[in-house]
Amino acid sequence: MEKKTFKSIPGTAYSSQNGHLLVSSGIPSLDTLLGGGIPVGTVVLIEEDFHGSYSKIVLKYFLAEGIVSKHSTLIASQDVNPSNIIKELPAVIDSDLDSTEISKISGISDKMKIAFRYQNLPTADSARNQYRHIGHLYDLSKNMSFSDIENSDICYWNGQRIENGTRLYSNPAYNALLRSIRNKIRDGKFYLKDSPNKRSILRIGVHSLGSPMWLPHRKSLHSIDSTRDLDKFIFCLRALVRSANAVAVVTIPTHLYHEISLDRCIHSSDIAMRLQAFGGTELENNQSLAEYQGFFYLTKLAAINSLASRHPGSMEYAFKLRRKKFSIDVLHLPPDIHDDSDPKRQSIPLTCGGGTKYLDF
Amino acid sequence: MISLGDPIASNAVLAALQIGEEDNIIAIKETPNADSNFVITHLIKKIIYEKKRLCLVNFHNTLDHYQNIGKKLGYDLLKGVDEGIVKIIQPIRDLLENIDQEDKYLQENTENIVKQLYLDIKDSLRVLKENNKSVYLIIDDLSHLHDLGVNINETLTFLHYCMNFIDDNDVSVVFNNHVSSKLDEIISNDLEYVADVHVEVSSLKTGMSQDVTGLLTIKRKSDVKQYHYKAFDRGIKTFHPGESIYHLYN
């Protein structure tokens, strides 16, 4: 990954720390967490939440960012029609408008007074400003316009035409997808050794890899062989994207694999994350977590071209989904104050001994 | 402290490893959530400093990665390749050509995968040994053979063949093995048994920490040494368990 060979590809930036070429994941808070963005030439593995809805949103952000930055896209899924994923991509918010908005907000916050002892403490915002954000902002409530989608280079793979030629995989779909990706990289001249007129990035999105829909028709149960396929696929995908200007985001429904561990896949990938949604679990009604929709775990953040990983360490993260925005935040539990709206509690006198009848042991 | 000169004295990782002439089989075990790559890159530093020959088999990381880290640690791997003192076998790159053709690294007959890899290594070692220099063979990492479909018997046979290079007494082998499945563990235990030096890199049992990246365990038969290490951008610091605060803030 020589620095000189790249000539300012739109939608990319060099990491200030290790000189790595980065692309945005589309989610500013995730970019910050990953040290500025996703390094080009890596495989990102997302372990899906139970219903796969939040992981799909992360994937959509990643693809939308690619289309806005004029990158090429390859989208693969056997569960849903990949063109539907593209149709549902979030719309980009006009970036000019947004930067003025941000400056307005920061202008207000400058005027506010803070207690002197907190003045010099680093805030979350300053940590965010450490990295120049390369991505755009998106509005989840609107869909991207058709003209944007039609004008971009998108390759769909839905596993309809699979040749049964290979015996390398117990499921030929994996090999077919690998070949499609390889052909796309070759035809689009994304290899590092290629020198096309205009360099671009290929974004590869694989939705729900290894889900029940990926099984060969003859078999009805998960077998050891099928996870072997998954290991081999991820390893080959790693080799592919390493040699090209490409980034792959793969979501895997890991809860279907509870017997067989995915450690091998995680080892072959560069960044691994897991989403755990609260919906449908006992955490759903937990008052202190009401602000969040689920936990976000950064399982792996590999050190590429460097000795030290940028992993933030022991921090705990949670993700939020609002009407227009998906974000990942450091998990903050709210202060343990009882609900003030309860009139009974307000009437409790704060003296010792008085009003003993309200004390409940 | 020695500022220049012998990296074995001045470099923390090499000082901890204390690899000598008689250590012919070095096994590195990498547990999930840990990264043992720094052990390999530091060994390369030592090999290049001592002007020995190196044959590196890359399954996990690209040559670029090693070159970039090499610059940080103070050696130039590509220069070594040009001078003919380093030979690199890159399955991670050559694999791509086999996606269509089903040859070499991607083929149904998995025994042939290790056979051809062995022959490649043998050729490289033969060239490197020409001037009676001692040669190191580094494989990073073995567990990817599983991903390619090679079964445990074939892997063990391959290891056996590789260890037979040592008979000439001027070859040392370094196996890096990531352990995440039962099969990996069998290979790793076998390697631990035959190894002169067994290095284990694991994450902390208590979880992530700001001050300590992980645990480095170095076994020589019955002699076990444990270190904590902290990875920085340009180097690794090692310290005895419990001394991290002293080393980081002084």
XYZ file of C-alpha atoms in Angstrom:
611
model
C 0.000 0.000 0.000
C 2.387 2.633 -1.229
C 1.423 6.181 -0.556
C 2.568 7.595 -3.871
C 0.311 5.437 -6.007
C -2.847 7.105 -4.725
C -3.863 10.429 -6.140
C -6.623 11.848 -3.965
C -9.449 9.396 -4.396
C -12.733 11.117 -3.487
C -14.153 10.099 -0.142
C -10.823 8.980 1.310
C -8.268 10.452 3.664
C -4.955 9.431 5.103
C -4.779 8.575 8.743
C -2.641 11.113 10.540
C -1.220 8.416 12.785
C -0.097 5.631 10.479
C -0.568 7.042 6.984
C -3.193 4.473 6.121
C -5.789 5.290 3.469
C -9.193 5.434 5.162
C -12.770 5.478 3.953
C -15.755 6.474 6.018
C -18.250 3.923 7.282
C -20.968 6.572 6.904
C -21.505 6.732 10.651
C -19.356 9.514 12.169
C -19.335 7.984 15.646
C -18.185 4.624 14.260
C -15.419 6.294 12.252
C -14.147 7.970 15.396
C -14.166 4.670 17.217
C -12.164 2.986 14.445
C -9.543 5.746 14.436
C -10.867 7.927 11.616
C -12.458 5.366 9.328
C -12.101 1.910 7.841
C -8.636 1.249 6.331
C -8.731 0.383 2.632
C -7.927 -3.270 2.004
C -9.613 -4.679 5.060
C -12.511 -6.963 5.863
C -15.040 -5.742 8.427
C -17.103 -8.430 10.078
C -20.369 -7.504 11.776
C -22.048 -10.055 13.988
C -25.723 -9.398 13.507
C -28.219 -8.636 16.219
C -31.029 -11.142 16.673
C -33.311 -9.751 13.992
C -30.517 -8.406 11.819
C -32.184 -5.004 11.564
C -29.478 -2.838 13.145
C -26.631 -4.574 11.319
C -28.507 -3.899 8.097
C -28.626 -0.201 8.969
C -24.845 -0.159 9.491
C -24.407 -1.870 6.123
C -26.731 0.662 4.452
C -24.763 3.575 5.867
C -21.571 2.020 4.523
C -23.052 1.580 1.037
C -24.722 5.015 0.989
C -21.399 6.642 1.820
C -19.888 4.788 -1.141
C -22.532 6.042 -3.550
C -22.256 9.649 -2.358
C -18.434 9.476 -2.598
C -18.737 8.036 -6.152
C -17.145 4.728 -5.198
C -18.089 1.506 -6.958
C -20.296 -0.904 -5.079
C -20.857 -4.636 -5.038
C -23.781 -5.817 -2.948
C -24.547 -9.467 -2.282
C -27.374 -11.117 -0.411
C -29.352 -14.314 -0.620
C -31.906 -13.316 2.008
C -33.320 -10.242 0.306
C -33.068 -8.895 -3.184
C -29.884 -6.790 -3.122
C -31.511 -4.092 -5.223
C -33.986 -3.568 -2.389
C -31.130 -2.830 0.003
C -29.850 -0.221 -2.442
C -33.329 1.299 -2.823
C -33.633 1.723 0.922
C -30.324 3.557 1.370
C -30.610 6.673 3.544
C -30.593 10.069 1.864
C -27.576 12.322 2.274
C -28.045 15.569 4.177
C -26.661 18.570 2.346
C -23.216 18.912 3.851
C -22.960 22.722 3.550
C -26.065 23.257 5.566
C -24.822 20.928 8.182
C -21.433 22.500 8.731
C -23.071 25.863 9.394
C -25.431 24.207 11.811
C -22.552 22.654 13.668
C -20.744 25.972 13.896
C -23.902 27.566 15.262
C -24.169 24.953 17.951
C -20.527 25.250 18.898
C -20.908 29.040 19.000
C -23.613 28.685 21.574
C -21.697 26.239 23.667
C -18.709 28.611 23.776
C -20.795 31.181 25.549
C -22.010 28.812 28.191
C -20.137 28.872 31.424
C -18.689 25.717 32.894
C -17.376 25.241 36.387
C -13.652 25.935 36.274
C -12.679 22.475 37.419
C -14.326 20.901 34.373
C -13.074 23.486 31.900
C -9.888 21.699 30.934
C -11.292 18.208 30.826
C -11.406 16.692 27.344
C -14.950 16.423 26.066
C -16.330 13.843 23.709
C -16.526 16.516 21.013
C -12.861 17.379 21.159
C -11.985 13.705 20.821
C -14.222 13.631 17.784
C -12.546 16.655 16.241
C -9.200 14.909 16.500
C -10.049 13.140 13.251
C -11.148 15.155 10.279
C -14.402 13.572 9.335
C -14.357 12.310 5.769
C -17.908 11.081 5.463
C -21.309 12.671 4.995
C -24.367 12.804 7.184
C -27.500 10.842 6.381
C -31.186 11.045 7.107
C -32.630 7.598 7.799
C -36.208 8.798 7.343
C -35.701 9.520 3.650
C -34.450 7.294 0.871
C -31.684 8.185 -1.491
C -32.883 9.621 -4.791
C -33.075 7.294 -7.782
C -30.939 9.539 -9.927
C -28.027 9.174 -7.498
C -28.376 5.411 -7.528
C -28.760 5.171 -11.290
C -25.641 7.203 -11.902
C -23.408 5.008 -9.784
C -21.578 1.818 -10.557
C -23.420 -0.870 -8.608
C -23.055 -4.589 -9.094
C -25.756 -6.847 -7.658
C -25.245 -10.470 -6.664
C -28.196 -12.522 -5.533
C -26.916 -16.054 -6.033
C -29.334 -16.830 -8.844
C -26.841 -18.166 -11.323
C -24.480 -20.525 -9.577
C -22.370 -22.953 -11.514
C -21.953 -26.289 -9.850
C -18.420 -26.694 -11.093
C -16.340 -26.506 -7.955
C -15.864 -28.977 -5.171
C -13.764 -26.631 -3.065
C -16.789 -25.501 -1.114
C -19.657 -27.684 -0.007
C -21.855 -24.770 -1.047
C -20.984 -23.478 -4.530
C -22.551 -20.092 -3.754
C -19.444 -19.025 -1.812
C -17.196 -19.726 -4.750
C -19.583 -17.985 -7.133
C -19.580 -14.854 -4.982
C -15.788 -14.893 -4.684
C -15.493 -15.109 -8.442
C -17.926 -12.234 -8.915
C -15.909 -10.083 -6.530
C -12.662 -11.087 -8.226
C -14.126 -10.299 -11.676
C -15.401 -6.938 -10.455
C -11.983 -6.048 -9.044
C -10.255 -7.157 -12.239
C -12.671 -5.506 -14.662
C -12.899 -2.282 -12.693
C -9.097 -2.144 -12.333
C -9.151 -1.961 -8.573
C -5.964 -3.980 -8.086
C -3.156 -2.035 -6.429
C -0.879 -2.960 -9.321
C -3.344 -1.556 -11.881
C -2.993 2.038 -12.991
C -6.320 3.258 -14.359
C -6.912 6.900 -15.299
C -9.061 7.525 -12.301
C -8.582 5.550 -9.132
C -11.600 4.653 -7.100
C -12.570 2.405 -4.234
C -14.705 -0.720 -4.459
C -17.096 -1.163 -1.555
C -18.218 -4.731 -1.089
C -21.281 -5.338 1.060
C -22.249 -8.895 1.896
C -25.524 -9.132 3.772
C -26.287 -12.082 6.079
C -23.469 -14.335 4.902
C -23.975 -17.936 5.953
C -27.629 -17.487 6.859
C -29.990 -20.435 6.271
C -30.582 -19.116 2.769
C -26.955 -19.811 1.921
C -27.239 -23.547 2.421
C -27.108 -25.797 -0.602
C -30.498 -27.168 -1.455
C -29.611 -30.755 -0.830
C -28.761 -30.215 2.815
C -31.275 -29.096 5.329
C -29.145 -28.730 8.463
C -26.020 -26.786 9.342
C -23.054 -29.033 9.030
C -19.422 -28.604 9.961
C -18.656 -28.266 6.279
C -20.728 -25.140 5.931
C -18.749 -23.266 8.571
C -15.573 -24.525 6.933
C -16.867 -22.801 3.816
C -17.301 -19.622 5.801
C -13.696 -19.760 7.099
C -12.337 -20.331 3.630
C -14.520 -17.623 2.128
C -13.472 -14.978 4.629
C -9.798 -15.904 4.218
C -10.014 -15.668 0.427
C -11.929 -12.401 0.721
C -9.144 -11.074 2.940
C -6.578 -11.994 0.303
C -8.704 -10.328 -2.375
C -9.288 -6.981 -0.694
C -5.679 -6.772 0.535
C -4.494 -6.729 -3.050
C -6.996 -4.113 -4.194
C -8.477 -0.712 -3.441
C -11.441 -2.374 -1.823
C -13.201 -2.562 1.511
C -15.581 -5.365 2.441
C -18.287 -5.268 5.084
C -19.767 -8.659 5.860
C -22.655 -9.249 8.227
C -23.073 -12.742 9.665
C -26.032 -13.975 11.722
C -23.831 -15.456 14.421
C -26.642 -16.361 16.778
C -27.484 -19.156 14.337
C -24.022 -20.561 14.875
C -24.076 -20.831 18.630
C -22.533 -24.290 18.573
C -19.612 -23.493 16.343
C -17.490 -20.520 17.152
C -16.679 -17.852 14.637
C -13.203 -17.216 16.005
C -11.589 -18.369 12.810
C -13.597 -15.878 10.760
C -12.735 -13.138 13.213
C -9.067 -14.067 12.904
C -9.222 -13.699 9.129
C -11.027 -10.375 9.316
C -9.423 -7.085 10.337
C -12.217 -5.378 12.195
C -14.892 -7.343 14.006
C -17.870 -5.913 15.820
C -20.972 -7.307 17.411
C -24.383 -5.765 17.860
C -26.609 -6.928 20.671
C -30.082 -5.444 20.561
C -32.155 -5.015 23.714
C -35.441 -5.643 21.922
C -36.959 -8.940 22.966
C -34.609 -9.399 25.921
C -35.006 -8.548 29.585
C -32.865 -5.437 29.051
C -35.633 -3.899 26.959
C -37.448 -2.472 29.962
C -34.367 -1.470 31.919
C -34.856 2.212 32.758
C -31.175 3.082 32.824
C -30.695 1.758 29.285
C -33.870 3.331 27.896
C -31.846 5.777 25.836
C -30.118 3.027 23.849
C -31.250 0.279 21.534
C -28.452 -2.153 22.213
C -24.843 -2.859 23.131
C -22.045 -2.410 20.639
C -18.929 -4.543 21.073
C -15.743 -3.896 19.160
C -14.327 -7.417 19.236
C -11.269 -6.815 17.115
C -9.424 -3.874 15.651
C -6.311 -5.249 14.015
C -3.033 -3.391 13.912
C -2.271 -2.990 10.226
C 1.088 -1.551 9.210
C 1.619 -0.814 12.877
C 2.477 -2.589 16.099
C -0.252 -1.123 18.266
C -3.962 -1.525 17.672
C -6.212 1.535 17.996
C -8.583 -0.441 20.155
C -10.052 1.916 22.753
C -9.612 -0.632 25.514
C -12.101 -1.256 28.221
C -14.741 1.250 27.148
C -18.316 0.061 26.819
C -20.377 1.205 23.887
C -24.050 1.233 23.057
C -25.907 2.174 19.906
C -28.887 4.475 19.509
C -31.393 4.558 16.716
C -33.406 7.731 16.340
C -35.846 8.550 13.589
C -33.175 10.074 11.381
C -29.903 8.917 12.819
C -27.988 5.873 14.013
C -25.057 6.489 16.331
C -22.663 4.670 18.622
C -21.875 6.235 21.980
C -19.900 5.470 25.066
C -22.336 3.837 27.442
C -23.291 6.254 30.203
C -25.610 5.119 32.892
C -27.880 7.939 34.057
C -27.448 9.134 37.668
C -29.348 7.017 40.106
C -32.047 9.567 41.014
C -35.557 8.466 41.721
C -38.322 9.732 39.533
C -39.188 13.262 40.690
C -42.620 13.173 39.200
C -43.766 10.768 41.859
C -45.588 13.022 44.390
C -45.281 10.549 47.251
C -41.514 10.573 47.140
C -41.298 14.352 46.983
C -43.161 14.672 50.262
C -40.609 12.610 52.181
C -38.890 14.955 54.635
C -35.105 14.792 54.509
C -34.637 14.772 58.263
C -33.795 11.803 60.387
C -36.523 10.453 62.568
C -39.277 12.587 61.074
C -41.989 10.898 59.095
C -41.033 7.379 59.932
C -44.268 6.109 58.537
C -42.944 6.711 54.999
C -39.887 4.602 55.490
C -40.331 1.231 53.965
C -37.940 -1.474 54.956
C 21.310 0.925 28.807
C 22.858 0.293 25.420
C 21.583 2.748 22.839
C 23.197 1.334 19.747
C 24.530 -2.034 18.843
C 23.136 -5.394 19.668
C 19.319 -5.312 19.544
C 19.165 -8.376 21.781
C 20.429 -6.227 24.613
C 18.628 -3.015 23.788
C 15.293 -4.276 22.511
C 12.796 -5.258 25.189
C 11.103 -8.065 23.271
C 14.333 -9.640 22.060
C 15.803 -9.353 25.525
C 12.796 -11.191 26.890
C 12.915 -13.887 24.208
C 16.673 -14.547 24.470
C 16.729 -16.622 21.298
C 20.115 -18.237 20.859
C 21.924 -20.350 18.284
C 20.680 -23.590 19.791
C 16.987 -22.696 19.570
C 16.000 -24.464 16.378
C 12.261 -24.766 16.790
C 10.395 -21.696 17.952
C 6.628 -22.027 18.304
C 4.407 -19.013 18.793
C 0.897 -19.512 20.055
C -1.589 -16.700 19.552
C -4.826 -16.917 21.472
C -8.027 -15.173 20.342
C -8.044 -11.400 20.899
C -4.253 -11.289 21.006
C -1.808 -10.337 18.281
C 1.504 -12.176 18.168
C 2.731 -10.445 15.046
C 5.200 -8.336 17.019
C 7.146 -11.450 18.039
C 7.711 -12.291 14.382
C 8.650 -8.761 13.366
C 11.126 -8.562 16.222
C 12.630 -11.916 15.279
C 13.074 -10.594 11.732
C 14.900 -7.609 13.197
C 17.283 -9.949 14.986
C 17.782 -12.162 11.921
C 18.550 -9.212 9.667
C 20.853 -7.644 12.262
C 22.804 -10.874 12.574
C 23.024 -11.075 8.764
C 21.347 -14.454 8.675
C 19.095 -15.615 5.868
C 15.318 -15.588 6.078
C 12.484 -17.391 4.316
C 9.122 -15.871 5.240
C 5.786 -17.513 4.408
C 2.943 -15.000 4.538
C -0.524 -16.323 5.065
C -1.883 -13.670 7.359
C -0.229 -10.356 6.566
C 0.991 -8.834 3.348
C 4.580 -7.969 2.559
C 3.619 -4.278 2.804
C 2.650 -4.772 6.418
C 6.037 -6.299 7.250
C 7.860 -3.619 5.324
C 6.011 -0.818 7.138
C 6.674 -2.318 10.544
C 10.241 -3.036 9.516
C 10.786 0.650 8.875
C 9.559 1.422 12.364
C 11.765 -1.222 13.950
C 14.785 -0.263 11.889
C 15.220 -2.817 9.121
C 14.468 -2.894 5.424
C 12.902 -6.161 4.345
C 12.559 -5.244 0.663
C 16.236 -4.381 0.516
C 16.914 -7.830 1.918
C 14.770 -9.337 -0.832
C 16.750 -7.419 -3.465
C 20.035 -8.560 -1.979
C 18.843 -12.140 -1.996
C 19.171 -12.683 1.741
C 15.391 -12.795 2.209
C 12.948 -14.970 0.272
C 9.235 -14.365 0.625
C 6.525 -16.884 -0.218
C 3.177 -15.139 -0.320
C 0.153 -17.411 -0.324
C -2.021 -14.397 0.573
C -1.120 -12.855 -2.777
C -0.779 -15.949 -4.942
C -4.086 -17.344 -3.727
C -5.957 -14.905 -5.945
C -4.831 -16.578 -9.120
C -6.302 -19.854 -7.915
C -9.869 -18.630 -7.439
C -10.637 -19.590 -11.024
C -8.195 -22.349 -11.748
C -8.300 -24.445 -8.577
C -4.608 -24.964 -8.401
C -1.892 -24.719 -5.773
C -3.463 -23.067 -2.696
C -7.060 -23.674 -3.641
C -7.627 -27.240 -4.711
C -9.723 -30.156 -3.688
C -6.768 -32.425 -3.066
C -5.609 -30.644 0.071
C -2.527 -32.808 0.434
C -1.156 -31.171 -2.679
C -1.510 -27.739 -1.057
C 1.018 -28.586 1.636
C 3.151 -30.593 -0.779
C 3.548 -27.659 -3.126
C 4.124 -25.269 -0.256
C 6.827 -27.594 1.061
C 8.525 -27.738 -2.331
C 8.441 -23.929 -2.569
C 10.035 -23.637 0.854
C 12.625 -26.274 -0.014
C 13.616 -24.395 -3.170
C 13.923 -21.110 -1.304
C 15.993 -22.648 1.480
C 18.319 -24.299 -1.012
C 19.075 -20.921 -2.597
C 19.470 -19.199 0.763
C 21.826 -21.840 2.174
C 24.322 -21.517 -0.638
C 26.995 -19.700 1.348
C 26.637 -21.907 4.384
C 24.763 -19.199 6.221
C 22.219 -20.178 8.789
C 18.653 -19.743 7.649
C 15.410 -19.027 9.491
C 12.089 -20.259 8.162
C 9.100 -18.272 9.484
C 5.517 -19.356 8.796
C 2.794 -16.826 9.611
C 0.451 -18.361 10.322
C -0.129 -22.103 10.236
C -3.781 -22.031 11.199
C -4.751 -20.585 7.816
C -3.972 -23.993 6.355
C -7.184 -25.109 8.067
C -9.095 -22.378 6.324
C -7.856 -23.758 3.029
C -9.198 -27.165 3.982
C -5.960 -28.922 4.960
C -6.734 -31.528 7.595
C -4.833 -32.162 10.781
C -2.831 -35.158 9.549
C -1.630 -33.266 6.526
C -0.686 -30.275 8.653
C 1.293 -32.446 11.052
C 3.052 -34.183 8.184
C 3.918 -30.792 6.738
C 5.315 -29.689 10.102
C 7.328 -32.880 10.320
C 8.843 -32.255 6.921
C 9.655 -28.660 7.878
C 11.378 -29.772 11.050
C 13.511 -32.147 9.030
C 15.236 -29.121 7.549
C 16.837 -28.632 10.949
C 18.904 -31.776 10.568
C 21.419 -29.793 8.600
C 21.861 -27.709 11.753
C 21.892 -24.410 9.960
C 18.133 -24.019 9.684
C 15.784 -22.808 12.400
C 12.021 -22.802 12.069
C 9.488 -20.402 13.560
C 5.820 -21.406 13.492
C 3.136 -18.912 14.345
C -0.180 -20.538 15.144
C -3.451 -18.853 15.973
C -5.539 -20.992 18.291
C -9.278 -20.638 17.987
C -10.625 -24.108 17.357
C -10.033 -27.621 18.694
C -7.915 -28.501 15.675
C -5.686 -25.468 16.145
C -5.207 -26.488 19.730
C -4.055 -29.997 18.807
C -1.453 -28.547 16.448
C -0.404 -26.011 19.044
C 0.037 -28.629 21.768
C 2.132 -30.763 19.465
C 4.274 -27.763 18.601
C 4.693 -26.887 22.256
C 5.978 -30.399 22.873
C 8.668 -30.316 20.196
C 9.624 -26.641 20.477
C 12.872 -25.456 22.025
C 11.194 -22.173 22.822
C 7.459 -21.805 23.105
C 6.085 -18.275 23.114
C 2.470 -17.659 23.995
C 0.827 -14.309 23.406
C -2.534 -13.943 25.092
C -4.857 -11.189 26.141
C -5.437 -10.400 29.778
C -7.933 -12.650 31.508
C -9.502 -9.639 33.144
C -10.267 -7.964 29.844
C -8.922 -4.896 28.088
C -6.580 -2.537 29.834
C -5.091 0.838 28.990
C -1.723 0.061 30.565
C -1.142 -3.517 29.470
C -1.891 -4.933 26.035
C -1.377 -8.576 26.886
C 0.610 -11.387 28.392
C 3.770 -12.880 26.945
C 4.701 -16.344 28.233
C 8.057 -17.806 27.239
C 8.650 -21.482 27.949
C 11.922 -23.344 27.592
C 11.141 -26.888 28.655
C 10.567 -26.383 32.372
C 11.652 -22.752 32.597
C 8.660 -20.421 32.336
C 8.920 -16.645 32.197
C 5.985 -14.304 32.107
C 5.919 -10.704 30.993
C 3.262 -8.140 30.431
C 3.654 -6.057 27.328
C 2.298 -2.800 26.040
C 2.235 -2.144 22.299
C 3.064 1.330 21.056
C 3.104 2.568 17.494
C 6.854 2.212 17.178
C 7.742 -0.483 19.603
C 6.817 -2.808 22.401
C 7.560 -2.417 26.088
C 7.764 -5.456 28.298
C 7.676 -5.611 32.048
C 7.143 -8.101 34.811
C 3.546 -8.464 35.947
C 2.713 -5.719 38.405
C 5.427 -3.333 37.244
C 3.482 -1.724 34.416
C 2.759 1.522 36.237
C 6.432 1.975 37.103
C 7.509 1.478 33.492
C 4.829 3.577 31.902
C 5.086 6.655 34.038
C 8.786 6.798 34.770
